Coordinates of C-alpha atoms in Angstrom, one line a residue:
Chain A
M1 CA 49.3 -5.1 19.2
S2 CA 48.8 -8.8 19.8
L3 CA 47.4 -9.8 23.3
L4 CA 48.0 -13.5 22.7
R5 CA 51.1 -14.9 21.1
V6 CA 51.7 -18.5 20.6
S7 CA 55.2 -19.4 19.2
N8 CA 56.3 -22.8 18.1
L9 CA 54.1 -24.7 20.5
S10 CA 54.4 -28.4 20.7
V11 CA 52.4 -30.6 23.2
V12 CA 53.2 -34.4 23.4
F13 CA 51.3 -36.5 25.8
T14 CA 53.0 -39.6 27.1
G15 CA 51.0 -42.3 29.0
R16 CA 52.0 -45.6 30.6
G17 CA 53.1 -48.3 28.0
R18 CA 51.7 -46.1 25.3
P19 CA 53.7 -44.4 22.4
P20 CA 53.9 -40.6 22.8
L21 CA 51.0 -38.7 21.1
V22 CA 51.9 -35.5 19.5
A23 CA 48.8 -33.4 20.0
L24 CA 50.1 -30.1 18.8
D25 CA 53.2 -29.6 16.5
D26 CA 54.9 -26.4 16.1
V27 CA 51.8 -24.1 16.4
S28 CA 52.3 -20.4 16.1
L29 CA 49.6 -17.7 16.0
T30 CA 48.6 -14.3 17.5
V31 CA 45.3 -12.8 18.6
A32 CA 45.1 -9.0 18.7
A33 CA 43.3 -7.2 21.6
G34 CA 39.6 -6.8 20.7
E35 CA 39.8 -9.5 18.1
T36 CA 37.8 -12.8 17.9
L37 CA 40.0 -15.7 16.6
A38 CA 38.1 -19.0 15.8
L39 CA 40.2 -22.1 16.3
V40 CA 38.5 -24.5 14.1
G41 CA 39.1 -28.4 13.9
E42 CA 37.6 -31.7 14.4
S43 CA 38.0 -34.1 17.4
G44 CA 41.8 -34.9 17.7
S45 CA 42.8 -31.7 15.8
G46 CA 44.3 -30.4 19.1
K47 CA 42.1 -27.3 19.4
S48 CA 41.2 -28.1 23.0
T49 CA 44.7 -28.9 23.8
L50 CA 45.6 -25.5 22.5
A51 CA 43.0 -23.8 24.5
L52 CA 44.0 -25.5 27.7
A53 CA 47.7 -24.8 27.2
I54 CA 46.8 -21.0 26.7
A55 CA 44.7 -21.2 29.8
G56 CA 47.6 -22.9 31.6
L57 CA 45.3 -25.8 32.4
L58 CA 47.2 -28.5 30.6
D59 CA 47.9 -31.8 32.6
T60 CA 51.3 -31.8 34.1
A61 CA 51.8 -35.2 32.2
A62 CA 52.0 -33.2 28.9
S63 CA 55.3 -32.2 27.7
V64 CA 55.2 -28.6 26.4
R65 CA 57.8 -27.0 24.1
G66 CA 57.4 -23.5 22.7
Q67 CA 56.1 -20.2 24.1
I68 CA 52.6 -18.7 25.1
D69 CA 52.6 -15.0 26.0
V70 CA 49.3 -13.3 27.2
A71 CA 49.7 -9.6 27.5
G72 CA 53.5 -10.1 28.1
H73 CA 53.2 -12.9 30.6
G74 CA 54.7 -16.4 29.8
I75 CA 52.3 -19.2 30.4
V76 CA 54.5 -22.2 29.7
G77 CA 56.4 -23.3 32.6
A78 CA 54.8 -20.7 34.8
A79 CA 54.4 -21.4 38.6
P80 CA 50.9 -22.1 39.7
T81 CA 50.9 -18.9 41.8
A82 CA 52.0 -16.8 38.7
L83 CA 49.1 -18.5 36.8
Q84 CA 46.5 -17.7 39.4
H85 CA 47.5 -14.2 39.3
L86 CA 47.1 -14.1 35.6
R87 CA 43.4 -15.6 35.9
R88 CA 42.3 -12.4 37.3
G89 CA 42.3 -9.8 34.7
G90 CA 44.0 -12.1 32.4
I91 CA 42.5 -15.2 31.1
A92 CA 38.9 -16.6 31.6
M93 CA 37.4 -19.7 30.1
V94 CA 33.8 -21.1 29.3
F95 CA 33.4 -24.7 28.4
Q96 CA 31.0 -26.8 26.3
D97 CA 29.0 -28.3 29.2
P98 CA 28.1 -25.4 31.6
M99 CA 26.8 -27.9 34.3
S100 CA 30.3 -29.4 34.6
A101 CA 31.6 -26.0 34.8
L102 CA 29.3 -25.0 37.7
N103 CA 29.5 -26.4 41.3
P104 CA 26.2 -28.2 41.9
V105 CA 26.2 -27.5 45.7
H106 CA 26.8 -23.9 45.7
R107 CA 24.1 -21.2 44.8
I108 CA 24.6 -19.2 41.6
G109 CA 25.3 -15.9 43.3
D110 CA 28.1 -17.4 45.5
Q111 CA 29.8 -18.9 42.5
I112 CA 29.8 -15.6 40.6
A113 CA 31.0 -13.6 43.6
E114 CA 33.5 -16.2 44.8
T115 CA 36.5 -14.7 43.0
M116 CA 35.7 -11.1 43.2
P117 CA 37.1 -8.4 45.5
G118 CA 35.3 -6.4 47.9
S119 CA 32.7 -6.7 50.8
R120 CA 29.9 -9.4 50.6
A121 CA 27.4 -6.6 49.6
E122 CA 29.6 -5.3 46.9
R123 CA 30.3 -8.6 45.4
R124 CA 26.5 -9.4 45.5
A125 CA 25.9 -6.2 43.7
A126 CA 28.6 -7.0 41.2
A127 CA 27.1 -10.6 40.6
S128 CA 23.8 -9.1 40.1
R129 CA 25.1 -6.6 37.4
L130 CA 26.7 -9.4 35.7
L131 CA 23.8 -11.4 35.5
H132 CA 22.1 -8.5 33.7
V133 CA 25.0 -8.2 31.2
V134 CA 24.6 -11.8 30.2
G135 CA 20.8 -11.3 29.7
L136 CA 19.4 -12.7 32.9
P137 CA 17.1 -10.0 34.2
D138 CA 15.6 -11.7 37.2
A139 CA 19.0 -11.4 39.1
E140 CA 17.6 -11.3 42.6
R141 CA 15.9 -14.7 42.2
L142 CA 18.7 -16.2 40.3
L143 CA 21.5 -15.3 42.9
E144 CA 19.7 -17.7 45.3
A145 CA 19.1 -20.4 42.7
W146 CA 21.2 -23.8 42.3
P147 CA 22.7 -24.8 39.1
H148 CA 20.2 -27.8 38.5
E149 CA 17.3 -25.5 38.6
L150 CA 18.5 -23.5 35.5
S151 CA 18.2 -24.4 31.8
G152 CA 21.1 -25.3 29.8
G153 CA 21.0 -21.8 28.1
M154 CA 20.8 -20.1 31.5
R155 CA 23.8 -22.1 32.9
Q156 CA 26.0 -21.1 29.9
R157 CA 24.9 -17.5 30.7
V158 CA 25.9 -17.9 34.4
A159 CA 29.2 -19.6 33.2
L160 CA 29.8 -16.4 31.0
A161 CA 28.9 -14.1 34.0
I162 CA 31.5 -15.9 36.1
A163 CA 34.2 -15.5 33.4
L164 CA 33.4 -11.9 32.9
G165 CA 33.6 -11.4 36.6
Q166 CA 37.3 -11.9 36.3
E167 CA 37.4 -8.9 33.8
P168 CA 39.4 -11.0 31.6
R169 CA 41.6 -9.6 28.9
L170 CA 41.3 -12.9 26.9
L171 CA 38.1 -15.1 27.1
I172 CA 38.5 -18.6 25.7
A173 CA 35.2 -20.1 24.8
D174 CA 35.5 -23.9 24.0
E175 CA 32.4 -25.1 21.9
P176 CA 30.1 -22.6 24.0
T177 CA 27.1 -23.5 22.1
T178 CA 27.5 -27.1 21.1
A179 CA 25.5 -28.6 23.8
L180 CA 22.6 -26.2 23.4
D181 CA 19.3 -26.3 21.5
V182 CA 19.1 -24.5 18.2
T183 CA 16.9 -21.6 19.3
I184 CA 19.0 -21.2 22.5
Q185 CA 22.3 -21.3 20.6
A186 CA 21.0 -18.5 18.4
Q187 CA 20.6 -16.4 21.6
I188 CA 24.0 -17.2 23.1
L189 CA 25.7 -16.6 19.7
R190 CA 24.1 -13.1 19.7
L191 CA 24.9 -12.5 23.3
L192 CA 28.6 -13.4 22.6
A193 CA 28.7 -11.0 19.6
D194 CA 27.1 -8.3 21.8
L195 CA 29.6 -8.7 24.7
Q196 CA 32.4 -8.6 22.0
R197 CA 31.1 -5.2 20.7
D198 CA 30.2 -3.7 24.0
L199 CA 33.0 -4.7 26.3
G200 CA 35.8 -5.1 23.5
L201 CA 36.4 -8.6 24.4
T202 CA 39.2 -10.5 22.9
L203 CA 37.7 -13.9 22.4
L204 CA 39.4 -17.2 21.4
L205 CA 36.6 -19.2 20.1
V206 CA 37.3 -23.0 19.8
T207 CA 34.7 -24.8 17.6
H208 CA 34.0 -27.5 15.1
D209 CA 30.9 -25.7 13.6
L210 CA 31.6 -23.4 10.7
G211 CA 28.3 -21.8 11.2
V212 CA 29.5 -20.5 14.7
V213 CA 32.6 -19.4 13.0
A214 CA 30.6 -17.3 10.4
E215 CA 28.7 -15.8 13.1
L216 CA 31.4 -14.6 15.5
A217 CA 34.9 -14.8 14.1
D218 CA 37.1 -12.0 12.7
R219 CA 39.9 -14.5 11.7
V220 CA 40.0 -18.2 11.6
A221 CA 42.9 -20.7 12.4
V222 CA 42.2 -24.1 11.0
L223 CA 43.9 -27.1 12.8
Y224 CA 44.3 -30.5 11.5
A225 CA 46.0 -33.3 13.3
G226 CA 47.9 -31.1 15.6
R227 CA 49.1 -28.5 12.9
L228 CA 47.9 -25.3 11.7
V229 CA 46.9 -25.7 8.0
E230 CA 45.4 -22.2 7.3
V231 CA 44.9 -18.8 9.0
A232 CA 42.9 -16.1 7.3
A233 CA 40.3 -13.5 7.9
V234 CA 36.8 -14.9 8.1
D235 CA 35.6 -13.6 4.9
A236 CA 38.5 -14.8 2.8
L237 CA 38.4 -18.2 4.5
F238 CA 34.8 -18.6 3.5
S239 CA 35.1 -17.2 0.0
T240 CA 38.7 -18.2 -1.1
P241 CA 40.0 -21.0 1.1
Q242 CA 43.4 -22.1 0.1
H243 CA 44.0 -25.5 2.0
P244 CA 42.3 -28.6 0.6
Y245 CA 41.1 -29.6 4.0
T246 CA 39.6 -26.1 4.6
Q247 CA 37.9 -26.5 1.3
G248 CA 36.6 -29.9 2.0
L249 CA 35.2 -28.8 5.4
L250 CA 33.3 -26.0 3.8
A251 CA 32.1 -28.3 0.9
A252 CA 31.0 -31.0 3.4
R253 CA 28.2 -28.8 4.8
P254 CA 24.6 -29.4 3.6
P255 CA 23.5 -26.2 1.9
F256 CA 21.0 -24.3 3.8
G257 CA 18.9 -21.1 3.0
P258 CA 16.1 -20.1 0.8
D259 CA 17.9 -20.5 -2.4
A260 CA 20.3 -23.1 -1.3
P261 CA 20.4 -26.1 -3.9
M262 CA 19.2 -29.6 -3.1
L263 CA 22.2 -31.8 -3.7
P264 CA 22.0 -35.4 -4.4
R265 CA 25.0 -36.0 -2.6
L266 CA 27.3 -34.1 -0.1
T267 CA 31.0 -33.6 -0.9
E268 CA 32.9 -36.0 1.3
I269 CA 36.4 -35.8 2.6
P270 CA 37.4 -39.4 2.3
G271 CA 39.2 -41.4 5.1
G272 CA 39.9 -40.4 8.6
L273 CA 42.6 -38.7 10.8
P274 CA 46.1 -40.2 10.7
S275 CA 47.5 -41.7 13.9
L276 CA 49.4 -39.1 15.9
S277 CA 51.7 -41.5 17.7
P278 CA 53.9 -40.9 15.7
P279 CA 52.3 -38.6 13.0
P280 CA 53.1 -39.2 9.3
P281 CA 56.4 -37.7 8.1
G282 CA 55.0 -35.3 5.4
C283 CA 51.5 -33.4 5.3
R284 CA 49.1 -34.9 7.7
F285 CA 46.3 -34.5 5.3
A286 CA 48.1 -36.3 2.4
E287 CA 46.1 -39.6 2.6
R288 CA 42.8 -37.7 2.3
C289 CA 43.8 -35.1 -0.2
A290 CA 42.9 -35.1 -3.8
R291 CA 45.9 -33.1 -4.8
V292 CA 48.4 -35.2 -3.1
S293 CA 51.8 -35.6 -4.7
Q294 CA 54.9 -37.6 -3.6
R295 CA 56.5 -34.3 -2.0
C296 CA 53.4 -34.1 0.2
R297 CA 54.1 -37.5 1.6
E298 CA 57.8 -36.9 2.4
D299 CA 58.0 -33.1 3.1
M300 CA 56.0 -31.4 5.8
P301 CA 54.4 -28.1 4.4
E302 CA 55.2 -25.1 6.6
L303 CA 52.8 -22.1 7.1
R304 CA 53.6 -19.7 4.3
A305 CA 51.8 -16.3 3.1
S306 CA 49.0 -17.1 0.6
S307 CA 46.7 -14.6 -1.3
A308 CA 44.3 -14.9 1.7
G309 CA 46.4 -15.4 4.7
L310 CA 48.7 -18.1 5.6
V311 CA 48.4 -21.8 4.3
A312 CA 50.6 -24.8 5.0
C313 CA 50.2 -26.6 1.6
H314 CA 52.5 -27.6 -1.2
H315 CA 49.5 -27.2 -3.6
P316 CA 47.4 -24.5 -2.3
G317 CA 44.8 -22.3 -4.1
A318 CA 41.4 -22.7 -5.4
T319 CA 39.7 -26.0 -5.9
P320 CA 40.7 -27.3 -9.4
Chain B
M1 CA -1.8 -46.5 -0.1
T2 CA -1.5 -48.0 3.6
P3 CA 1.5 -46.4 5.2
L4 CA 4.1 -48.7 6.4
L5 CA 4.3 -47.3 9.8
Q6 CA 1.5 -45.3 11.4
L7 CA 1.0 -43.7 14.8
D8 CA -2.5 -42.8 15.6
T9 CA -3.1 -40.2 18.4
V10 CA -0.3 -41.9 20.3
T11 CA 0.2 -40.5 24.0
K12 CA 2.8 -41.3 26.6
A13 CA 3.6 -39.8 30.0
W14 CA 6.7 -40.7 32.0
R15 CA 6.6 -40.8 35.8
T16 CA 9.6 -38.9 37.2
P17 CA 10.5 -37.9 40.7
A18 CA 9.5 -34.2 39.7
G19 CA 6.1 -35.3 38.5
L20 CA 4.3 -36.5 35.4
V21 CA 6.1 -35.6 32.0
Q22 CA 3.6 -35.5 29.1
A23 CA 6.3 -36.6 26.6
V24 CA 4.1 -37.4 23.7
R25 CA 0.5 -35.9 23.5
G26 CA -1.7 -37.4 20.9
V27 CA 0.7 -37.5 18.1
S28 CA -0.3 -39.0 14.7
L29 CA 2.1 -39.7 12.1
A30 CA 2.2 -41.8 8.9
V31 CA 5.4 -43.0 7.0
Q32 CA 5.1 -44.4 3.6
A33 CA 7.3 -47.1 2.1
G34 CA 10.6 -45.6 0.8
E35 CA 10.0 -42.1 2.3
T36 CA 12.4 -40.3 4.7
V37 CA 10.4 -38.5 7.5
A38 CA 12.3 -36.2 9.6
L39 CA 11.2 -35.4 13.3
V40 CA 12.8 -32.1 14.6
G41 CA 12.4 -30.4 17.7
E42 CA 14.5 -29.2 20.8
S43 CA 15.4 -31.2 23.8
G44 CA 12.2 -32.5 25.7
C45 CA 9.9 -32.3 22.7
G46 CA 9.4 -35.9 22.8
K47 CA 10.9 -37.0 19.5
S48 CA 13.1 -39.7 21.1
T49 CA 10.0 -41.0 23.2
L50 CA 8.2 -41.2 19.9
A51 CA 10.9 -43.3 18.3
R52 CA 10.7 -45.7 21.3
L53 CA 7.0 -46.0 21.1
A54 CA 6.9 -46.6 17.4
L55 CA 9.4 -49.5 18.0
R56 CA 7.4 -50.7 20.8
L57 CA 10.5 -50.5 23.0
T58 CA 8.0 -48.9 25.6
P59 CA 4.2 -49.3 25.8
V60 CA 1.9 -46.4 24.8
D61 CA -0.7 -45.1 27.2
A62 CA -3.2 -44.4 24.6
G63 CA -3.5 -44.5 20.7
R64 CA -2.5 -47.0 18.3
I65 CA 0.6 -48.0 16.3
L66 CA 0.2 -49.9 13.0
F67 CA 2.9 -51.6 11.0
D68 CA 2.1 -52.4 7.4
G69 CA -1.6 -52.2 8.4
Q70 CA -1.4 -54.5 11.4
D71 CA -2.1 -53.1 14.8
I72 CA 0.8 -53.9 17.0
T73 CA -0.2 -51.4 19.9
H74 CA -0.7 -54.5 22.2
A75 CA 1.2 -57.2 20.3
S76 CA 2.8 -59.9 22.5
E77 CA 6.6 -60.0 22.6
R78 CA 6.2 -63.2 20.5
A79 CA 4.3 -61.6 17.8
L80 CA 6.8 -58.6 17.9
T81 CA 9.6 -60.9 17.3
A82 CA 8.3 -61.5 13.8
I83 CA 7.9 -57.8 13.3
R84 CA 11.1 -56.3 14.8
P85 CA 13.2 -57.5 12.0
R86 CA 11.5 -55.3 9.7
L87 CA 11.6 -52.3 12.1
Q88 CA 15.1 -51.3 13.1
M89 CA 16.8 -48.5 14.9
V90 CA 20.2 -46.6 14.6
F91 CA 21.3 -44.7 17.7
Q92 CA 23.3 -41.6 18.1
D93 CA 26.1 -43.0 20.2
A94 CA 27.3 -46.1 18.4
S95 CA 29.9 -46.8 21.0
A96 CA 27.1 -47.1 23.7
A97 CA 24.9 -49.1 21.4
L98 CA 27.6 -51.8 20.6
N99 CA 28.7 -54.4 23.2
P100 CA 32.4 -53.5 23.8
R101 CA 33.2 -57.3 24.4
R102 CA 32.0 -58.3 21.0
T103 CA 33.7 -57.9 17.7
I104 CA 32.4 -55.8 14.9
G105 CA 31.6 -59.1 13.0
Q106 CA 29.8 -60.6 16.0
A107 CA 27.9 -57.4 16.5
I108 CA 26.4 -57.6 12.8
D109 CA 26.1 -61.3 13.2
D110 CA 24.0 -61.2 16.3
P111 CA 20.7 -60.3 14.8
L112 CA 21.1 -62.8 12.1
R113 CA 21.9 -65.6 14.7
V114 CA 19.0 -64.6 16.9
H115 CA 16.7 -64.8 14.1
G116 CA 18.2 -68.0 12.6
R117 CA 19.1 -66.6 9.2
P118 CA 21.1 -68.7 6.8
N119 CA 24.7 -67.9 5.3
R120 CA 25.5 -65.7 8.1
A121 CA 29.2 -65.3 7.5
A122 CA 28.5 -64.3 3.9
R123 CA 25.8 -61.9 4.9
V124 CA 28.2 -60.2 7.4
Q125 CA 30.8 -59.7 4.7
A126 CA 28.2 -58.4 2.4
L127 CA 26.9 -56.0 4.9
L128 CA 30.3 -54.7 5.8
G129 CA 30.9 -54.0 2.1
E130 CA 27.4 -52.2 1.9
V131 CA 28.3 -49.7 4.5
G132 CA 31.8 -49.2 3.1
L133 CA 33.8 -51.1 5.8
D134 CA 36.8 -53.2 5.0
A135 CA 36.0 -56.9 5.6
S136 CA 39.2 -57.2 7.7
L137 CA 37.5 -55.0 10.4
A138 CA 35.1 -57.9 11.3
S139 CA 37.7 -59.1 13.8
R140 CA 38.2 -55.7 15.5
F141 CA 36.4 -54.3 18.6
P142 CA 34.3 -51.3 18.7
H143 CA 36.8 -49.3 20.5
E144 CA 39.5 -50.0 17.8
V145 CA 37.8 -48.0 15.0
S146 CA 36.9 -44.5 14.6
G147 CA 33.6 -42.9 15.5
G148 CA 32.4 -42.8 11.7
Q149 CA 33.3 -46.5 11.5
R150 CA 31.4 -47.4 14.5
Q151 CA 28.4 -45.6 13.1
R152 CA 28.8 -47.7 10.0
V153 CA 28.7 -50.7 12.2
G154 CA 25.5 -49.5 13.8
I155 CA 23.9 -49.0 10.5
A156 CA 25.0 -52.5 9.1
R157 CA 23.5 -54.1 12.2
A158 CA 20.3 -52.3 11.7
L159 CA 20.2 -53.4 8.1
A160 CA 21.2 -57.2 8.8
L161 CA 17.5 -58.3 8.9
D162 CA 16.5 -56.4 5.7
P163 CA 14.2 -54.0 7.5
A164 CA 11.4 -51.9 5.8
V165 CA 11.7 -49.1 8.3
V166 CA 14.9 -47.7 10.1
I167 CA 14.3 -45.2 12.9
A168 CA 17.6 -43.1 13.2
D169 CA 17.9 -41.1 16.4
E170 CA 20.5 -38.3 15.8
P171 CA 22.6 -40.8 13.9
V172 CA 25.2 -38.2 12.7
S173 CA 25.1 -35.6 15.6
A174 CA 28.3 -37.1 17.4
L175 CA 30.3 -37.2 14.2
D176 CA 32.9 -34.8 13.1
V177 CA 32.1 -32.5 10.2
S178 CA 34.1 -34.4 7.6
V179 CA 32.8 -37.7 8.6
R180 CA 29.3 -36.6 8.9
A181 CA 29.0 -36.0 5.1
Q182 CA 30.3 -39.6 4.5
V183 CA 27.5 -41.2 6.7
I184 CA 24.7 -39.0 5.5
N185 CA 25.6 -39.9 2.0
L186 CA 25.7 -43.6 3.0
M187 CA 22.3 -43.4 4.7
S188 CA 20.6 -41.7 1.7
S189 CA 22.0 -44.0 -0.7
L190 CA 21.1 -47.1 1.3
A191 CA 17.6 -45.6 1.7
R192 CA 17.4 -45.3 -2.0
Q193 CA 18.9 -48.6 -3.0
R194 CA 17.0 -50.6 -0.5
G195 CA 13.7 -48.6 -0.8
L196 CA 13.9 -48.0 3.0
A197 CA 11.4 -45.9 4.9
M198 CA 13.3 -43.9 7.5
V199 CA 12.3 -41.9 10.3
F200 CA 15.4 -39.4 10.9
I201 CA 15.2 -37.7 14.3
G202 CA 17.5 -34.8 14.1
H203 CA 18.1 -31.1 15.4
D204 CA 20.4 -30.1 12.6
L205 CA 18.0 -28.5 10.1
A206 CA 20.6 -28.3 7.2
V207 CA 21.1 -32.1 7.6
V208 CA 17.4 -32.6 7.7
R209 CA 16.9 -30.4 4.6
H210 CA 19.3 -32.5 2.7
L211 CA 17.9 -35.9 3.8
A212 CA 14.2 -35.8 4.5
D213 CA 11.2 -36.0 2.1
R214 CA 8.9 -34.8 4.7
I215 CA 9.5 -32.8 7.9
A216 CA 7.4 -33.0 11.2
V217 CA 8.2 -30.4 13.9
M218 CA 7.6 -31.4 17.4
H219 CA 7.0 -29.0 20.3
L220 CA 6.4 -30.1 23.9
G221 CA 4.9 -33.6 22.9
E222 CA 2.8 -32.4 19.9
I223 CA 3.6 -32.3 16.1
V224 CA 2.9 -28.7 15.5
E225 CA 3.6 -28.8 11.6
A226 CA 4.1 -31.4 9.0
A227 CA 4.7 -30.8 5.4
P228 CA 6.7 -32.2 2.4
R229 CA 10.2 -30.7 1.9
Q230 CA 9.4 -28.2 -0.9
R231 CA 6.4 -26.7 1.0
F232 CA 8.2 -26.8 4.5
W233 CA 11.4 -25.0 3.4
S234 CA 9.6 -22.4 1.4
Q235 CA 6.4 -21.9 3.2
A236 CA 6.6 -23.2 6.8
A237 CA 3.6 -21.8 8.5
H238 CA 3.9 -22.4 12.2
P239 CA 5.9 -19.7 14.2
Y240 CA 8.0 -22.4 15.9
S241 CA 9.0 -23.9 12.5
Q242 CA 9.9 -20.4 11.2
A243 CA 11.9 -19.7 14.3
L244 CA 13.9 -23.1 14.1
I245 CA 14.7 -22.3 10.5
A246 CA 15.8 -18.9 11.3
S247 CA 18.0 -20.1 14.3
V248 CA 20.4 -22.1 11.9
P249 CA 23.7 -20.4 12.2
A250 CA 24.6 -18.4 9.0
A251 CA 26.3 -20.2 6.2
T252 CA 28.7 -17.3 5.4
P253 CA 30.1 -14.3 7.5
A254 CA 28.2 -11.9 5.3
A255 CA 24.9 -13.7 6.0
A256 CA 25.7 -13.5 9.7
R257 CA 26.1 -9.7 9.5
A258 CA 23.0 -9.2 7.8
R259 CA 20.8 -10.9 10.4
G260 CA 18.7 -9.6 13.2
P261 CA 18.1 -10.5 16.7
A262 CA 17.7 -14.1 17.9
P263 CA 14.2 -15.4 16.6
L264 CA 13.1 -16.6 20.0
A265 CA 13.6 -15.0 23.4
G266 CA 13.5 -16.9 26.7
D267 CA 13.6 -20.6 27.4
L268 CA 11.9 -23.8 26.4
P269 CA 9.0 -24.2 28.7
S270 CA 9.3 -27.3 31.0
P271 CA 7.6 -30.5 29.8
L272 CA 6.7 -31.1 33.5
A273 CA 4.3 -28.1 33.2
P274 CA 3.4 -27.3 29.6
P275 CA 1.8 -23.8 29.3
P276 CA -2.0 -23.9 29.0
G277 CA -3.5 -23.3 25.4
C278 CA -0.7 -23.4 22.8
S279 CA 2.2 -24.8 24.2
F280 CA 4.3 -22.5 22.2
H281 CA 2.6 -19.4 23.2
T282 CA 5.1 -18.4 26.0
R283 CA 7.9 -17.9 23.4
C284 CA 5.8 -17.1 20.3
P285 CA 6.5 -13.6 18.9
R286 CA 3.1 -13.4 17.4
A287 CA 0.9 -15.0 20.2
I288 CA -2.6 -13.4 20.6
A289 CA -4.9 -13.7 23.6
T290 CA -6.7 -17.0 22.4
C291 CA -3.3 -18.8 22.3
Q292 CA -3.0 -18.5 26.1
H293 CA -6.0 -20.6 27.0
Q294 CA -7.1 -22.4 24.0
S295 CA -5.3 -25.3 22.2
P296 CA -4.9 -24.6 18.7
P297 CA -6.8 -26.7 16.1
L298 CA -5.2 -28.7 13.4
I299 CA -5.2 -26.7 10.3
R300 CA -4.8 -28.3 6.8
L301 CA -3.0 -25.8 4.5
A302 CA -2.6 -28.2 1.8
P303 CA -3.6 -31.9 1.2
D304 CA -0.1 -32.9 2.9
H305 CA 0.5 -29.8 4.9
T306 CA -0.9 -29.4 8.5
A307 CA -0.1 -27.0 11.2
R308 CA -1.5 -26.3 14.7
C309 CA -1.8 -22.6 15.1
H310 CA -4.5 -20.2 15.9
L311 CA -3.0 -17.5 13.7
L312 CA -3.5 -19.8 10.7
T313 CA -7.2 -19.5 11.2
H314 CA -7.0 -15.8 11.0
P315 CA -7.2 -14.7 7.3
V316 CA -5.0 -11.4 7.8
L317 CA -2.1 -13.1 9.4
D318 CA -2.3 -16.1 6.9
A319 CA -0.2 -14.2 4.3
A320 CA 2.4 -13.0 6.7
A321 CA 2.7 -16.6 8.1
S322 CA 3.6 -18.2 4.7
T323 CA 6.8 -16.0 4.3
G324 CA 8.5 -17.9 6.9
H325 CA 11.9 -18.6 5.3
R326 CA 14.6 -16.2 6.2

């Protein structure tokens, strides 16, 4: 059963004296309980807008159409009190920069315990347990620590502890390892994988990094310029990507590993993102696509079943 | 052959409110004409400080910097004016490196004007073309173009004075995946066509593997291993190099499922208080008693392959250490 259902979601930002910006256009997806869905895209793809919309954290200036249901509760248009209710036992979120997610003038223990029920002693014991869960053994000392005394990796673990304290049914992680050093990223990726397995977390992982996707995702949704272009199980996405953009993203990575070839040049995706105010009428990837036809420029491709999942392309399939 | 750029036991400490940070501790590095040397390491390892020292943007505490055989460690600003055109830098964040009030054309023209070069307008046009930017962008401001285009402007500006060495500090880290490949290709083809020597500072080992002829790994202010690409990727000898290589996220889901625990537990030690002995021993999975109190010697594993590690002086562990790549 799907825990999260996003149906025909569109988000438009309107600013003073600026043309409206279509950040998300008719996005539909589901996440099953216990599943990890990776939302992949580059800057401007709308992936963070989608994450914020699901968490009910979108700026009120955004005009939102469509539906978001989390465990049967509607998010779009919900009253702030209803959203607050949803956050305990509903949705929790961790962000790229754990320092900005932590309050610099409150001790770690107080921040973890802040939203928990129970007596002070009970909450402190729960906070201590959570620190163990996220791999911080020296809990007694850490509960008294200030955020600035911790390393980046420890801060991200604390942010995870705070999120897990909500006993969320859905955890949204927005670029959770992007700001971390490589050896620390490796630790946090494994921690997230362990938490998924041990706690049965449902995880919505927002990332630009296909390596992070390979490490954690069960399924992948690829966003490009505000539209979903491909949705597939992670193995299928890596082995038989159907959309030219997905293929381009995978091919643009420098190969790595003991037997990886040394390439003279990397495969490029030419050009850049189209303007989204307003977006082009046809396929948004058309101007960068090697397979573009006249139809692509005029007629927006819809998501359709493909051999590997769903793809929005008039000319899908293996790289010619 | 005289190296183009040579650092000889360079040391630098920064005074901070929290105490003295030994950012660079006796680093020696030589860059030959036309080669790309990558400096890799995690935050606080001193790689950006090393770049600033090499460019004489900040003075060294001890050691020497030689450019084309000439000692520039204490060269006057005036003497440096003659050298700087040949030694240029590309920064991670092009939007911070460019003046928001000057057009792209002006930004590229500035170094030409300051150094009194002739035919400036034609040079600016040629440079825009060389980095793959349309000539019409010259009249635009940095905020009007994309991040990838801004980094191309940063590269054009660094190339304006025909440098022999370019130091690039995380030049593609802020770019999106699809644009990153474009800029990496641009940098490698420029280095080849112009015969540039490049110092590439980066943390993404896949990018480093693609670009660098030689790799130097820094840990808490020291180069702990340096080797040419073939040797480094097949037989990195230092446990820290091996851990960095093993920490790169998997290329495919199948590879991810096949992997073990994180290569390193625990956190980076603070550069404010580097551990005694080998600075890596607190995280090293193979540390022995000696590592805790004795600084490891520099071991030469091949004519061009060096590493600082006690284990490499131990014959039994030598074989195990050379099977580093995952």
